[in-house]
Amino acid sequence: MIFFATPGSDPAARIAGRNAAQETVQAIRKDFGFDKPLPVQYAIMMKKLFVTRDLTSFVNRGLEVVPQVMRAAPITLSLVFGAAVLWVFGSIAVGVLAAMYRDTVIDKGLMILALIGVSMPVFWLGELMNLVSQSRFHDTWLFSWVPGLGYKPFFDGPWMWFKTLVIPWFTLAALYIGIYGRVLRANLVEAYQEDYVRTARAKGLSPGRVMLRHALRMSMIPFVTMFGLDFGVLVGGAALLTEVVFGLNGVGRLTYQAMLNLDLPMILATVMYASFFVVVTNAIVDIIYVVIDPRVRGH
Amino acid sequence: MEKSANAPLLDVQGLSVSFATDRGRVKAIDDVSFRVEKGEILSIVGESGSGKSVTLLSLLGLNDPKTTFVDGSVAFQGKRLLELPDRALRRLRGKEIGLISQDPMTALTPVYTIGWQIAEQIRTHENVSKKAARLRAVELLASVGLPNPNEAVDRYPHQLSGGMRQRAVIAMALSCSPSLLVADEPTTALDVTVQAQVLDLLLKLRDEFGSAIILITHDMGVVAEVADRVHVMYAGRMVEKGTTTEVFDQPMHPYSWGLMASIPPLFGEKPARLPSISGMPPTPQQAPTGCGFAPRCRFARPECEARPPTRRDGDHSALCVLDGAERAAARRAVLGHEVDA
Ligand SMILES: Nc1ncnc2c1ncn2[C@@H]1O[C@H](COP(=O)(O)OP(=O)(O)O)[C@@H](O)[C@H]1O
Ligand code: SF4
Ligand SMILES: [Mg+2]
């Protein structure tokens, strides 16, 4: 708990926030045990986060932070999961097509599109999408289905949930389709220099099979590594910009606001949440590894 | 013999291959011709970089068509391979022509078991069930001498030693009983005892399956042991062609003499240091228009700057200006023993 061990600052005062009354600071000091040794402080903090879940934000006048994170998490998860599905399939399609039609117009066109995807700022793209779908063309048949900004829970109606998220999904996925598509193409082109692809071709397999079962299959190994990293970070709150543009009150936004307000309990909670997902995705990536790469299975 | 009535299994005429590179087009193979009869072992020898692999890969259409330009004619079982549409060529690859590549460590896809990879090839060419293909894979692994084939079939490449992997690669190349096996330095990456086993295996397979084999190597010892005929390649050209006996007993080309002189003697005292050919072979970019060997040849003369003529002695031929008595004398000077030309 770096926050508390930092010398020269009073953790209680920091938790209380700016301009807090002296009584509040005193109460916090007692409540969190800041007069006790560090391990005890740590235990108390963990208890507040995970057991009693009553860690309270003082900046926001006594709002409990854990339920807030719990409310924001499904929003972020919905956003990132949907975008991830899009970007996995999108980038595989882009990478495979570009590699199969290497050095043709198809390849060049796709790579230019991917580059555009990579270089477009999410915020700008999001605003553009909003402008187009919410105001400029909202009354045309093309975008009349688009609901207003904000999140609608899945269990209140999956269809509505889906409709509110489609545009955010595409917006968030654009960057990743661009990056992953380009990286995958490079990996595939490299794979075609490899002996095993030559063997596969010498076996008389069709070009599609050589591509999908051999070259792409091997390229999925670095792909999964990359995916795990990005996914974990996004679920942990890095989708902030997309959340803000589309009025989705997800974890990214929560973290951002907590930081603006120097709301230490909230920052703590979101950091814990983010680390949790980074750990979980790492674990999942490790499991996927074992499934897709027999070389790591050990013997 | 009724040889003339039967067309050879493979007939390569005037094969030339060039690559588009950053520095323009370079010719890697220049006017190469050779034939392979049914069931024979033809060995192609030459230093690395002489164009052996490129020759083979162009036969199979495995070069990158965007950067490779192939000329000449290749007839296999009467089919003209270079003109064949992709689909038809794919039906021959893996079925009629099997490829064994140089490095068993990288030749197999790491994420599939060897049984899966063998079955994949069988099922590409034959309409058999997964189960039947797997059984065939087990049989093939047994026939190439993999111990415990029932278990080996489910092994991943990384779980096998180099020699075992090469056997798996050979089993795969054999899986559809090809009439031609193309082996690109199949033993180079293996240690000596395993080399001998793999060669024995190739010989045994030729006898059992009757497949013809093109064996590429730069190991003259291997050639002497297994080949029926030997072709010597240098800087993209076939500089000497003949039967193994002819080439070993009366080599015609100065480059072949160098190769012979560098073989360690089987009997008697081994010299402290084997003579080797000095200098480096030219890269395709800098290959001279005349004899490619001229920069390293003791007998080079002005005529060698033009394309050297083909000297023949029956079916034995070489690409060199030297001929007759002069050649015999030169050979004596290099190899130090009398051979009658
Ligand atoms: N794709 C390619 N592009 C350009 N040059 C090539 C290519 N493939 C092979 N070469 C060149 O052709 C020559 C012959 O190569 P290779 O057939 O592999 O020799 P080896 O006899 O050792 O098998 C080498 O000098 C190599 O650099
Ligand atoms: S042609 Fe001339 S340079 Fe070439 S091998 Fe013969 S003698 Fe030597
Ligand atoms: Mg080679």
Coordinates of C-alpha atoms and ligand atoms in Angstrom, one line a residue, chain B residues 53 102 184-185, ligand 3:
Chain B
S53 CA 17.3 -26.2 -53.5
Q102 CA 16.6 -30.1 -45.2
D184 CA 16.9 -31.8 -50.0
E185 CA 19.9 -32.5 -47.8
Ligands
MG3 MG 19.8 -25.8 -50.1

